[in-house]
Amino acid sequence: MNRLLTRMLESQLKGNLLQKKHAIAFLIQETTLSGLYRGGFFNHAALRGACALSLFHLFDRHQETVEFSLTKEETSFQIAHYFPYIQNEYASLGLNLSIKEEPTIQNSPLREFTITGNTQDLFALCFGENAISQELSKDDEIRVGAILDTHPQEKATYETKYGLLPYPYRAKVFTLDCIFANNIEDILYKGWRHGHNGTNLYDFVFLLSKKAKANIVCLESNLIYSGHIRPGSHISLDSLKTMLLKRFQRTDFKEARIEALGYIDDPRAVDIWNEAFFISLLDALEAI
């Protein structure tokens, strides 16, 4: 077994089947970022969302998708240019993975690619032949998605972060306050259309626990671009709390808990979820 793989997976060597799957997916995400760095990707784009929290802020939730945004407008940007760098990184660890760019919806600013590998093969490589469970079919795949928004977030701010595995790399990452702004936007508008209300709420609780402050200027800019507020509109902290209050009052927290449980290891983290709990959290919400 590759020593680097052992180091990257050591916390899950005795985990259950689902935890091992999540660990391999996270390893793939880390290795993808390392490959992107070697191709110069972070000269053009920044990492955002839950993957940024997991890698650089000790976040404990599994996520299926890595999210990026371009930092400036580039009409000729091609995500496939970076695939050979990513594949070279996989090959250095013995990972047999395929990368596929997904079809683009006309006029959509989003570019997506998917990374897949056979689960049995990955388990054998990462945990040894004895780790292959009868629950895994020969056709079972581990799948990681990546989304690049080619529309830069105008008011976003970034910081440089460093990863150590599989090899030291540097990444441009959204600052925590802008990640929080994006999280709040998802809670208010996006997650409810795509079935991610539970994970968005879990992220909200985590960000508050880190004493993160929401970047209201970033949030305003995003909501103007998406058409949810008019150009020139301004959001105060009080009005933001009111918006979230109304959202929490319309939330099915039983459904949200069920959705979140598919991405976390300890169900106690969401036992307390209800309307009163989330409304109480608004007292701790701060903004910059």
PDB file of C-alpha atoms in Angstrom:
ATOM      1  CA  MET A   1       0.000   0.000   0.000  1.00  0.00           C
ATOM      2  CA  ASN A   2       1.283   3.466  -0.916  1.00  0.00           C
ATOM      3  CA  ARG A   3       2.652   5.234   2.177  1.00  0.00           C
ATOM      4  CA  LEU A   4       1.055   8.506   1.152  1.00  0.00           C
ATOM      5  CA  LEU A   5      -2.326   6.793   0.912  1.00  0.00           C
ATOM      6  CA  THR A   6      -1.785   5.363   4.384  1.00  0.00           C
ATOM      7  CA  ARG A   7      -1.071   8.819   5.780  1.00  0.00           C
ATOM      8  CA  MET A   8      -4.105  10.341   4.064  1.00  0.00           C
ATOM      9  CA  LEU A   9      -6.469   7.589   5.209  1.00  0.00           C
ATOM     10  CA  GLU A  10      -5.085   6.626   8.614  1.00  0.00           C
ATOM     11  CA  SER A  11      -8.045   8.091  10.532  1.00  0.00           C
ATOM     12  CA  GLN A  12     -10.454   5.746   8.724  1.00  0.00           C
ATOM     13  CA  LEU A  13      -8.488   2.485   8.649  1.00  0.00           C
ATOM     14  CA  LYS A  14     -10.984   1.040  11.146  1.00  0.00           C
ATOM     15  CA  GLY A  15     -14.034   2.947   9.893  1.00  0.00           C
ATOM     16  CA  ASN A  16     -17.232   1.369   8.626  1.00  0.00           C
ATOM     17  CA  LEU A  17     -18.067   0.942   4.949  1.00  0.00           C
ATOM     18  CA  LEU A  18     -19.648   4.384   4.516  1.00  0.00           C
ATOM     19  CA  GLN A  19     -16.838   6.120   6.388  1.00  0.00           C
ATOM     20  CA  LYS A  20     -14.268   4.419   4.173  1.00  0.00           C
ATOM     21  CA  LYS A  21     -16.154   5.537   1.057  1.00  0.00           C
ATOM     22  CA  HIS A  22     -16.239   9.105   2.362  1.00  0.00           C
ATOM     23  CA  ALA A  23     -12.528   8.945   3.192  1.00  0.00           C
ATOM     24  CA  ILE A  24     -11.642   7.836  -0.340  1.00  0.00           C
ATOM     25  CA  ALA A  25     -13.816  10.582  -1.826  1.00  0.00           C
ATOM     26  CA  PHE A  26     -12.040  13.156   0.345  1.00  0.00           C
ATOM     27  CA  LEU A  27      -8.661  11.746  -0.696  1.00  0.00           C
ATOM     28  CA  ILE A  28      -9.711  12.178  -4.330  1.00  0.00           C
ATOM     29  CA  GLN A  29     -10.714  15.772  -3.643  1.00  0.00           C
ATOM     30  CA  GLU A  30      -7.382  16.574  -1.964  1.00  0.00           C
ATOM     31  CA  THR A  31      -5.422  14.948  -4.766  1.00  0.00           C
ATOM     32  CA  THR A  32      -7.454  16.838  -7.366  1.00  0.00           C
ATOM     33  CA  LEU A  33      -6.586  20.151  -5.710  1.00  0.00           C
ATOM     34  CA  SER A  34      -2.928  19.193  -5.614  1.00  0.00           C
ATOM     35  CA  GLY A  35      -3.010  18.447  -9.341  1.00  0.00           C
ATOM     36  CA  LEU A  36      -4.873  21.667 -10.113  1.00  0.00           C
ATOM     37  CA  TYR A  37      -2.219  23.641  -8.258  1.00  0.00           C
ATOM     38  CA  ARG A  38       0.524  22.076 -10.366  1.00  0.00           C
ATOM     39  CA  GLY A  39      -1.317  23.150 -13.498  1.00  0.00           C
ATOM     40  CA  GLY A  40      -1.625  26.776 -12.319  1.00  0.00           C
ATOM     41  CA  PHE A  41      -5.389  26.576 -11.855  1.00  0.00           C
ATOM     42  CA  PHE A  42      -5.381  28.726  -8.732  1.00  0.00           C
ATOM     43  CA  ASN A  43      -3.947  31.639 -10.700  1.00  0.00           C
ATOM     44  CA  HIS A  44      -7.415  31.860 -12.225  1.00  0.00           C
ATOM     45  CA  ALA A  45      -9.882  30.401  -9.738  1.00  0.00           C
ATOM     46  CA  ALA A  46     -10.590  29.990  -6.029  1.00  0.00           C
ATOM     47  CA  LEU A  47     -11.956  27.144  -3.936  1.00  0.00           C
ATOM     48  CA  ARG A  48     -15.160  27.771  -2.027  1.00  0.00           C
ATOM     49  CA  GLY A  49     -17.864  25.884  -0.131  1.00  0.00           C
ATOM     50  CA  ALA A  50     -17.775  22.821   2.103  1.00  0.00           C
ATOM     51  CA  CYS A  51     -14.592  21.361   0.602  1.00  0.00           C
ATOM     52  CA  ALA A  52     -12.722  24.536   1.581  1.00  0.00           C
ATOM     53  CA  LEU A  53     -14.111  24.176   5.101  1.00  0.00           C
ATOM     54  CA  SER A  54     -13.081  20.515   5.307  1.00  0.00           C
ATOM     55  CA  LEU A  55      -9.544  21.058   4.100  1.00  0.00           C
ATOM     56  CA  PHE A  56      -8.679  24.277   5.878  1.00  0.00           C
ATOM     57  CA  HIS A  57     -11.104  24.753   8.791  1.00  0.00           C
ATOM     58  CA  LEU A  58     -11.395  21.247  10.344  1.00  0.00           C
ATOM     59  CA  PHE A  59     -14.928  20.717   9.067  1.00  0.00           C
ATOM     60  CA  ASP A  60     -16.303  17.192   9.574  1.00  0.00           C
ATOM     61  CA  ARG A  61     -19.008  16.864   6.918  1.00  0.00           C
ATOM     62  CA  HIS A  62     -18.650  14.741   3.818  1.00  0.00           C
ATOM     63  CA  GLN A  63     -19.339  16.573   0.565  1.00  0.00           C
ATOM     64  CA  GLU A  64     -19.830  15.110  -2.890  1.00  0.00           C
ATOM     65  CA  THR A  65     -18.877  18.192  -4.885  1.00  0.00           C
ATOM     66  CA  VAL A  66     -15.882  20.514  -4.967  1.00  0.00           C
ATOM     67  CA  GLU A  67     -16.815  24.102  -5.825  1.00  0.00           C
ATOM     68  CA  PHE A  68     -14.716  26.787  -7.509  1.00  0.00           C
ATOM     69  CA  SER A  69     -15.231  30.248  -8.962  1.00  0.00           C
ATOM     70  CA  LEU A  70     -13.126  32.149 -11.436  1.00  0.00           C
ATOM     71  CA  THR A  71     -11.664  35.253  -9.829  1.00  0.00           C
ATOM     72  CA  LYS A  72     -11.944  37.318 -13.013  1.00  0.00           C
ATOM     73  CA  GLU A  73     -13.794  37.060 -16.303  1.00  0.00           C
ATOM     74  CA  GLU A  74     -12.069  34.728 -18.801  1.00  0.00           C
ATOM     75  CA  THR A  75     -14.162  33.901 -21.847  1.00  0.00           C
ATOM     76  CA  SER A  76     -11.659  31.381 -23.216  1.00  0.00           C
ATOM     77  CA  PHE A  77     -11.119  29.435 -19.990  1.00  0.00           C
ATOM     78  CA  GLN A  78     -11.112  25.658 -20.513  1.00  0.00           C
ATOM     79  CA  ILE A  79     -11.356  23.394 -17.474  1.00  0.00           C
ATOM     80  CA  ALA A  80     -10.237  20.356 -19.502  1.00  0.00           C
ATOM     81  CA  HIS A  81      -6.795  21.975 -19.852  1.00  0.00           C
ATOM     82  CA  TYR A  82      -6.096  20.906 -16.253  1.00  0.00           C
ATOM     83  CA  PHE A  83      -7.152  17.269 -16.561  1.00  0.00           C
ATOM     84  CA  PRO A  84      -3.655  15.947 -17.459  1.00  0.00           C
ATOM     85  CA  TYR A  85      -2.203  17.574 -14.314  1.00  0.00           C
ATOM     86  CA  ILE A  86      -4.908  15.966 -12.194  1.00  0.00           C
ATOM     87  CA  GLN A  87      -4.361  12.573 -13.818  1.00  0.00           C
ATOM     88  CA  ASN A  88      -0.623  12.800 -13.188  1.00  0.00           C
ATOM     89  CA  GLU A  89      -1.348  13.347  -9.500  1.00  0.00           C
ATOM     90  CA  TYR A  90      -3.677  10.343  -9.403  1.00  0.00           C
ATOM     91  CA  ALA A  91      -1.115   8.182 -11.186  1.00  0.00           C
ATOM     92  CA  SER A  92       1.556   9.063  -8.633  1.00  0.00           C
ATOM     93  CA  LEU A  93      -0.632   7.410  -5.966  1.00  0.00           C
ATOM     94  CA  GLY A  94      -1.691   4.484  -8.114  1.00  0.00           C
ATOM     95  CA  LEU A  95      -5.278   5.751  -8.329  1.00  0.00           C
ATOM     96  CA  ASN A  96      -7.129   4.503 -11.405  1.00  0.00           C
ATOM     97  CA  LEU A  97      -9.707   7.264 -11.917  1.00  0.00           C
ATOM     98  CA  SER A  98     -11.430   8.745 -14.939  1.00  0.00           C
ATOM     99  CA  ILE A  99     -12.286  12.419 -15.454  1.00  0.00           C
ATOM    100  CA  LYS A 100     -15.177  13.480 -17.630  1.00  0.00           C
ATOM    101  CA  GLU A 101     -16.328  16.995 -18.445  1.00  0.00           C
ATOM    102  CA  GLU A 102     -20.106  17.157 -18.286  1.00  0.00           C
ATOM    103  CA  PRO A 103     -22.238  18.751 -21.019  1.00  0.00           C
ATOM    104  CA  THR A 104     -22.850  22.449 -20.505  1.00  0.00           C
ATOM    105  CA  ILE A 105     -26.354  23.880 -20.420  1.00  0.00           C
ATOM    106  CA  GLN A 106     -26.647  26.665 -22.973  1.00  0.00           C
ATOM    107  CA  ASN A 107     -25.758  30.083 -21.500  1.00  0.00           C
ATOM    108  CA  SER A 108     -24.956  28.555 -18.118  1.00  0.00           C
ATOM    109  CA  PRO A 109     -21.861  29.992 -16.383  1.00  0.00           C
ATOM    110  CA  LEU A 110     -21.221  26.620 -14.744  1.00  0.00           C
ATOM    111  CA  ARG A 111     -18.655  24.106 -15.941  1.00  0.00           C
ATOM    112  CA  GLU A 112     -18.747  20.648 -14.377  1.00  0.00           C
ATOM    113  CA  PHE A 113     -16.579  17.573 -14.378  1.00  0.00           C
ATOM    114  CA  THR A 114     -16.936  14.199 -12.709  1.00  0.00           C
ATOM    115  CA  ILE A 115     -14.272  11.900 -11.291  1.00  0.00           C
ATOM    116  CA  THR A 116     -15.114   8.194 -10.962  1.00  0.00           C
ATOM    117  CA  GLY A 117     -13.373   5.025  -9.907  1.00  0.00           C
ATOM    118  CA  ASN A 118     -14.350   1.431  -9.201  1.00  0.00           C
ATOM    119  CA  THR A 119     -15.097   1.101  -5.485  1.00  0.00           C
ATOM    120  CA  GLN A 120     -13.712  -2.424  -5.084  1.00  0.00           C
ATOM    121  CA  ASP A 121     -10.445  -1.465  -6.780  1.00  0.00           C
ATOM    122  CA  LEU A 122     -10.130   1.661  -4.658  1.00  0.00           C
ATOM    123  CA  PHE A 123     -10.859  -0.240  -1.428  1.00  0.00           C
ATOM    124  CA  ALA A 124      -8.210  -2.840  -2.297  1.00  0.00           C
ATOM    125  CA  LEU A 125      -5.655  -0.125  -3.040  1.00  0.00           C
ATOM    126  CA  CYS A 126      -6.459   2.082  -0.074  1.00  0.00           C
ATOM    127  CA  PHE A 127      -7.371  -0.418   2.649  1.00  0.00           C
ATOM    128  CA  GLY A 128      -6.207  -3.822   1.374  1.00  0.00           C
ATOM    129  CA  GLU A 129      -8.005  -6.746  -0.202  1.00  0.00           C
ATOM    130  CA  ASN A 130      -9.553  -7.742   3.140  1.00  0.00           C
ATOM    131  CA  ALA A 131     -11.472  -4.456   3.230  1.00  0.00           C
ATOM    132  CA  ILE A 132     -13.601  -5.363   0.214  1.00  0.00           C
ATOM    133  CA  SER A 133     -17.089  -5.952   1.577  1.00  0.00           C
ATOM    134  CA  GLN A 134     -19.748  -8.238   0.124  1.00  0.00           C
ATOM    135  CA  GLU A 135     -21.936  -5.140   0.145  1.00  0.00           C
ATOM    136  CA  LEU A 136     -19.863  -3.734  -2.707  1.00  0.00           C
ATOM    137  CA  SER A 137     -20.859  -4.868  -6.158  1.00  0.00           C
ATOM    138  CA  LYS A 138     -18.305  -5.137  -8.942  1.00  0.00           C
ATOM    139  CA  ASP A 139     -19.953  -2.192 -10.683  1.00  0.00           C
ATOM    140  CA  ASP A 140     -20.096   0.094  -7.627  1.00  0.00           C
ATOM    141  CA  GLU A 141     -18.354   3.440  -8.202  1.00  0.00           C
ATOM    142  CA  ILE A 142     -17.078   6.246  -6.024  1.00  0.00           C
ATOM    143  CA  ARG A 143     -17.987   9.504  -7.678  1.00  0.00           C
ATOM    144  CA  VAL A 144     -16.737  13.025  -6.963  1.00  0.00           C
ATOM    145  CA  GLY A 145     -18.144  16.063  -8.723  1.00  0.00           C
ATOM    146  CA  ALA A 146     -16.585  19.455  -9.356  1.00  0.00           C
ATOM    147  CA  ILE A 147     -18.302  22.689 -10.370  1.00  0.00           C
ATOM    148  CA  LEU A 148     -16.615  25.823 -11.651  1.00  0.00           C
ATOM    149  CA  ASP A 149     -18.638  29.034 -11.795  1.00  0.00           C
ATOM    150  CA  THR A 150     -17.146  31.092 -14.621  1.00  0.00           C
ATOM    151  CA  HIS A 151     -18.979  34.189 -13.371  1.00  0.00           C
ATOM    152  CA  PRO A 152     -16.683  35.765 -10.761  1.00  0.00           C
ATOM    153  CA  GLN A 153     -18.281  36.878  -7.517  1.00  0.00           C
ATOM    154  CA  GLU A 154     -17.584  40.594  -7.730  1.00  0.00           C
ATOM    155  CA  LYS A 155     -17.214  41.306  -4.014  1.00  0.00           C
ATOM    156  CA  ALA A 156     -15.567  38.055  -2.971  1.00  0.00           C
ATOM    157  CA  THR A 157     -12.294  38.120  -1.077  1.00  0.00           C
ATOM    158  CA  TYR A 158      -9.647  35.419  -1.037  1.00  0.00           C
ATOM    159  CA  GLU A 159      -6.789  34.082   1.009  1.00  0.00           C
ATOM    160  CA  THR A 160      -3.926  31.701   0.350  1.00  0.00           C
ATOM    161  CA  LYS A 161      -4.034  28.319   2.071  1.00  0.00           C
ATOM    162  CA  TYR A 162      -1.546  25.464   2.004  1.00  0.00           C
ATOM    163  CA  GLY A 163      -2.228  21.736   1.895  1.00  0.00           C
ATOM    164  CA  LEU A 164       0.348  19.088   2.738  1.00  0.00           C
ATOM    165  CA  LEU A 165      -1.089  15.893   1.233  1.00  0.00           C
ATOM    166  CA  PRO A 166      -0.562  14.125  -1.043  1.00  0.00           C
ATOM    167  CA  TYR A 167       2.185  16.687  -1.777  1.00  0.00           C
ATOM    168  CA  PRO A 168       2.500  20.270  -0.502  1.00  0.00           C
ATOM    169  CA  TYR A 169       0.367  22.628  -2.580  1.00  0.00           C
ATOM    170  CA  ARG A 170      -1.018  26.162  -2.490  1.00  0.00           C
ATOM    171  CA  ALA A 171      -4.636  27.105  -3.136  1.00  0.00           C
ATOM    172  CA  LYS A 172      -6.557  30.335  -3.473  1.00  0.00           C
ATOM    173  CA  VAL A 173      -9.590  30.037  -1.199  1.00  0.00           C
ATOM    174  CA  PHE A 174     -12.616  32.188  -0.436  1.00  0.00           C
ATOM    175  CA  THR A 175     -12.255  33.873   2.952  1.00  0.00           C
ATOM    176  CA  LEU A 176     -14.448  32.462   5.702  1.00  0.00           C
ATOM    177  CA  ASP A 177     -16.760  35.484   5.701  1.00  0.00           C
ATOM    178  CA  CYS A 178     -17.485  35.023   1.973  1.00  0.00           C
ATOM    179  CA  ILE A 179     -18.000  31.277   2.405  1.00  0.00           C
ATOM    180  CA  PHE A 180     -20.529  32.213   5.093  1.00  0.00           C
ATOM    181  CA  ALA A 181     -22.235  34.682   2.716  1.00  0.00           C
ATOM    182  CA  ASN A 182     -22.560  31.933   0.096  1.00  0.00           C
ATOM    183  CA  ASN A 183     -23.905  29.547   2.719  1.00  0.00           C
ATOM    184  CA  ILE A 184     -26.598  32.029   3.749  1.00  0.00           C
ATOM    185  CA  GLU A 185     -27.535  32.599   0.097  1.00  0.00           C
ATOM    186  CA  ASP A 186     -27.944  28.829  -0.295  1.00  0.00           C
ATOM    187  CA  ILE A 187     -30.122  28.629   2.816  1.00  0.00           C
ATOM    188  CA  LEU A 188     -32.333  31.461   1.654  1.00  0.00           C
ATOM    189  CA  TYR A 189     -32.723  30.486  -1.989  1.00  0.00           C
ATOM    190  CA  LYS A 190     -30.680  27.699  -3.548  1.00  0.00           C
ATOM    191  CA  GLY A 191     -30.668  24.590  -1.397  1.00  0.00           C
ATOM    192  CA  TRP A 192     -34.422  24.299  -1.280  1.00  0.00           C
ATOM    193  CA  ARG A 193     -34.628  23.736  -5.024  1.00  0.00           C
ATOM    194  CA  HIS A 194     -31.907  21.078  -5.038  1.00  0.00           C
ATOM    195  CA  GLY A 195     -32.581  19.132  -1.834  1.00  0.00           C
ATOM    196  CA  HIS A 196     -29.553  20.391   0.085  1.00  0.00           C
ATOM    197  CA  ASN A 197     -31.307  22.179   2.916  1.00  0.00           C
ATOM    198  CA  GLY A 198     -29.923  19.790   5.551  1.00  0.00           C
ATOM    199  CA  THR A 199     -26.275  20.158   4.557  1.00  0.00           C
ATOM    200  CA  ASN A 200     -26.603  23.935   4.234  1.00  0.00           C
ATOM    201  CA  LEU A 201     -28.051  24.143   7.739  1.00  0.00           C
ATOM    202  CA  TYR A 202     -25.263  21.910   9.078  1.00  0.00           C
ATOM    203  CA  ASP A 203     -22.698  24.239   7.502  1.00  0.00           C
ATOM    204  CA  PHE A 204     -24.476  27.258   9.024  1.00  0.00           C
ATOM    205  CA  VAL A 205     -24.150  25.787  12.533  1.00  0.00           C
ATOM    206  CA  PHE A 206     -20.478  24.954  11.917  1.00  0.00           C
ATOM    207  CA  LEU A 207     -19.673  28.469  10.698  1.00  0.00           C
ATOM    208  CA  LEU A 208     -21.300  29.994  13.756  1.00  0.00           C
ATOM    209  CA  SER A 209     -19.286  27.616  15.960  1.00  0.00           C
ATOM    210  CA  LYS A 210     -16.138  28.983  14.280  1.00  0.00           C
ATOM    211  CA  LYS A 211     -17.343  32.518  15.145  1.00  0.00           C
ATOM    212  CA  ALA A 212     -17.378  33.367  11.443  1.00  0.00           C
ATOM    213  CA  LYS A 213     -18.997  36.621  10.393  1.00  0.00           C
ATOM    214  CA  ALA A 214     -21.061  36.907   7.232  1.00  0.00           C
ATOM    215  CA  ASN A 215     -19.811  39.274   4.526  1.00  0.00           C
ATOM    216  CA  ILE A 216     -22.962  41.272   3.791  1.00  0.00           C
ATOM    217  CA  VAL A 217     -21.388  43.152   0.870  1.00  0.00           C
ATOM    218  CA  CYS A 218     -20.563  39.826  -0.785  1.00  0.00           C
ATOM    219  CA  LEU A 219     -24.083  38.535  -0.066  1.00  0.00           C
ATOM    220  CA  GLU A 220     -25.695  41.671  -1.498  1.00  0.00           C
ATOM    221  CA  SER A 221     -23.648  41.388  -4.689  1.00  0.00           C
ATOM    222  CA  ASN A 222     -24.588  37.724  -5.111  1.00  0.00           C
ATOM    223  CA  LEU A 223     -28.297  38.382  -4.565  1.00  0.00           C
ATOM    224  CA  ILE A 224     -28.308  41.292  -7.018  1.00  0.00           C
ATOM    225  CA  TYR A 225     -26.662  39.069  -9.649  1.00  0.00           C
ATOM    226  CA  SER A 226     -29.177  36.270  -9.037  1.00  0.00           C
ATOM    227  CA  GLY A 227     -32.101  38.721  -9.211  1.00  0.00           C
ATOM    228  CA  HIS A 228     -33.315  38.184  -5.663  1.00  0.00           C
ATOM    229  CA  ILE A 229     -32.837  41.840  -4.743  1.00  0.00           C
ATOM    230  CA  ARG A 230     -32.723  44.967  -6.873  1.00  0.00           C
ATOM    231  CA  PRO A 231     -29.501  46.732  -7.910  1.00  0.00           C
ATOM    232  CA  GLY A 232     -28.558  49.296  -5.304  1.00  0.00           C
ATOM    233  CA  SER A 233     -30.309  47.417  -2.505  1.00  0.00           C
ATOM    234  CA  HIS A 234     -28.619  47.112   0.845  1.00  0.00           C
ATOM    235  CA  ILE A 235     -29.017  44.440   3.502  1.00  0.00           C
ATOM    236  CA  SER A 236     -28.560  45.233   7.174  1.00  0.00           C
ATOM    237  CA  LEU A 237     -27.759  42.631   9.804  1.00  0.00           C
ATOM    238  CA  ASP A 238     -31.271  43.029  11.224  1.00  0.00           C
ATOM    239  CA  SER A 239     -32.927  42.556   7.833  1.00  0.00           C
ATOM    240  CA  LEU A 240     -30.729  39.499   7.192  1.00  0.00           C
ATOM    241  CA  LYS A 241     -31.823  37.976  10.492  1.00  0.00           C
ATOM    242  CA  THR A 242     -35.437  38.618   9.534  1.00  0.00           C
ATOM    243  CA  MET A 243     -34.945  36.866   6.193  1.00  0.00           C
ATOM    244  CA  LEU A 244     -33.414  33.852   7.927  1.00  0.00           C
ATOM    245  CA  LEU A 245     -36.135  33.858  10.592  1.00  0.00           C
ATOM    246  CA  LYS A 246     -38.812  33.576   7.906  1.00  0.00           C
ATOM    247  CA  ARG A 247     -36.876  30.781   6.198  1.00  0.00           C
ATOM    248  CA  PHE A 248     -36.504  28.822   9.441  1.00  0.00           C
ATOM    249  CA  GLN A 249     -40.219  29.210  10.135  1.00  0.00           C
ATOM    250  CA  ARG A 250     -40.947  27.491   6.807  1.00  0.00           C
ATOM    251  CA  THR A 251     -38.406  24.690   7.258  1.00  0.00           C
ATOM    252  CA  ASP A 252     -39.234  21.023   7.682  1.00  0.00           C
ATOM    253  CA  PHE A 253     -36.471  20.177  10.149  1.00  0.00           C
ATOM    254  CA  LYS A 254     -37.302  16.484  10.172  1.00  0.00           C
ATOM    255  CA  GLU A 255     -36.571  16.362   6.449  1.00  0.00           C
ATOM    256  CA  ALA A 256     -33.447  18.483   6.923  1.00  0.00           C
ATOM    257  CA  ARG A 257     -32.102  16.117   9.603  1.00  0.00           C
ATOM    258  CA  ILE A 258     -32.626  13.092   7.357  1.00  0.00           C
ATOM    259  CA  GLU A 259     -30.759  14.764   4.509  1.00  0.00           C
ATOM    260  CA  ALA A 260     -27.857  15.857   6.735  1.00  0.00           C
ATOM    261  CA  LEU A 261     -27.428  12.374   8.245  1.00  0.00           C
ATOM    262  CA  GLY A 262     -26.212  11.049   4.901  1.00  0.00           C
ATOM    263  CA  TYR A 263     -23.146  13.298   5.154  1.00  0.00           C
ATOM    264  CA  ILE A 264     -22.085  13.085   8.807  1.00  0.00           C
ATOM    265  CA  ASP A 265     -20.803  10.340  11.112  1.00  0.00           C
ATOM    266  CA  ASP A 266     -22.472  11.296  14.394  1.00  0.00           C
ATOM    267  CA  PRO A 267     -26.275  11.732  14.424  1.00  0.00           C
ATOM    268  CA  ARG A 268     -26.107  13.562  17.753  1.00  0.00           C
ATOM    269  CA  ALA A 269     -24.978  16.637  15.827  1.00  0.00           C
ATOM    270  CA  VAL A 270     -28.503  17.138  14.445  1.00  0.00           C
ATOM    271  CA  ASP A 271     -30.657  15.694  17.244  1.00  0.00           C
ATOM    272  CA  ILE A 272     -31.518  19.133  18.557  1.00  0.00           C
ATOM    273  CA  TRP A 273     -32.590  20.602  15.237  1.00  0.00           C
ATOM    274  CA  ASN A 274     -35.934  22.374  15.305  1.00  0.00           C
ATOM    275  CA  GLU A 275     -37.318  25.832  14.621  1.00  0.00           C
ATOM    276  CA  ALA A 276     -36.594  27.155  18.110  1.00  0.00           C
ATOM    277  CA  PHE A 277     -32.956  26.025  17.959  1.00  0.00           C
ATOM    278  CA  PHE A 278     -32.203  27.743  14.658  1.00  0.00           C
ATOM    279  CA  ILE A 279     -34.038  30.920  15.581  1.00  0.00           C
ATOM    280  CA  SER A 280     -31.963  31.089  18.770  1.00  0.00           C
ATOM    281  CA  LEU A 281     -28.790  30.943  16.659  1.00  0.00           C
ATOM    282  CA  LEU A 282     -29.681  34.254  15.041  1.00  0.00           C
ATOM    283  CA  ASP A 283     -28.588  36.032  18.241  1.00  0.00           C
ATOM    284  CA  ALA A 284     -25.045  34.833  17.549  1.00  0.00           C
ATOM    285  CA  LEU A 285     -25.016  35.876  13.868  1.00  0.00           C
ATOM    286  CA  GLU A 286     -22.606  38.719  13.145  1.00  0.00           C
ATOM    287  CA  ALA A 287     -21.640  40.429   9.921  1.00  0.00           C
ATOM    288  CA  ILE A 288     -18.851  42.500   8.431  1.00  0.00           C
TER     289      ILE A 288
END
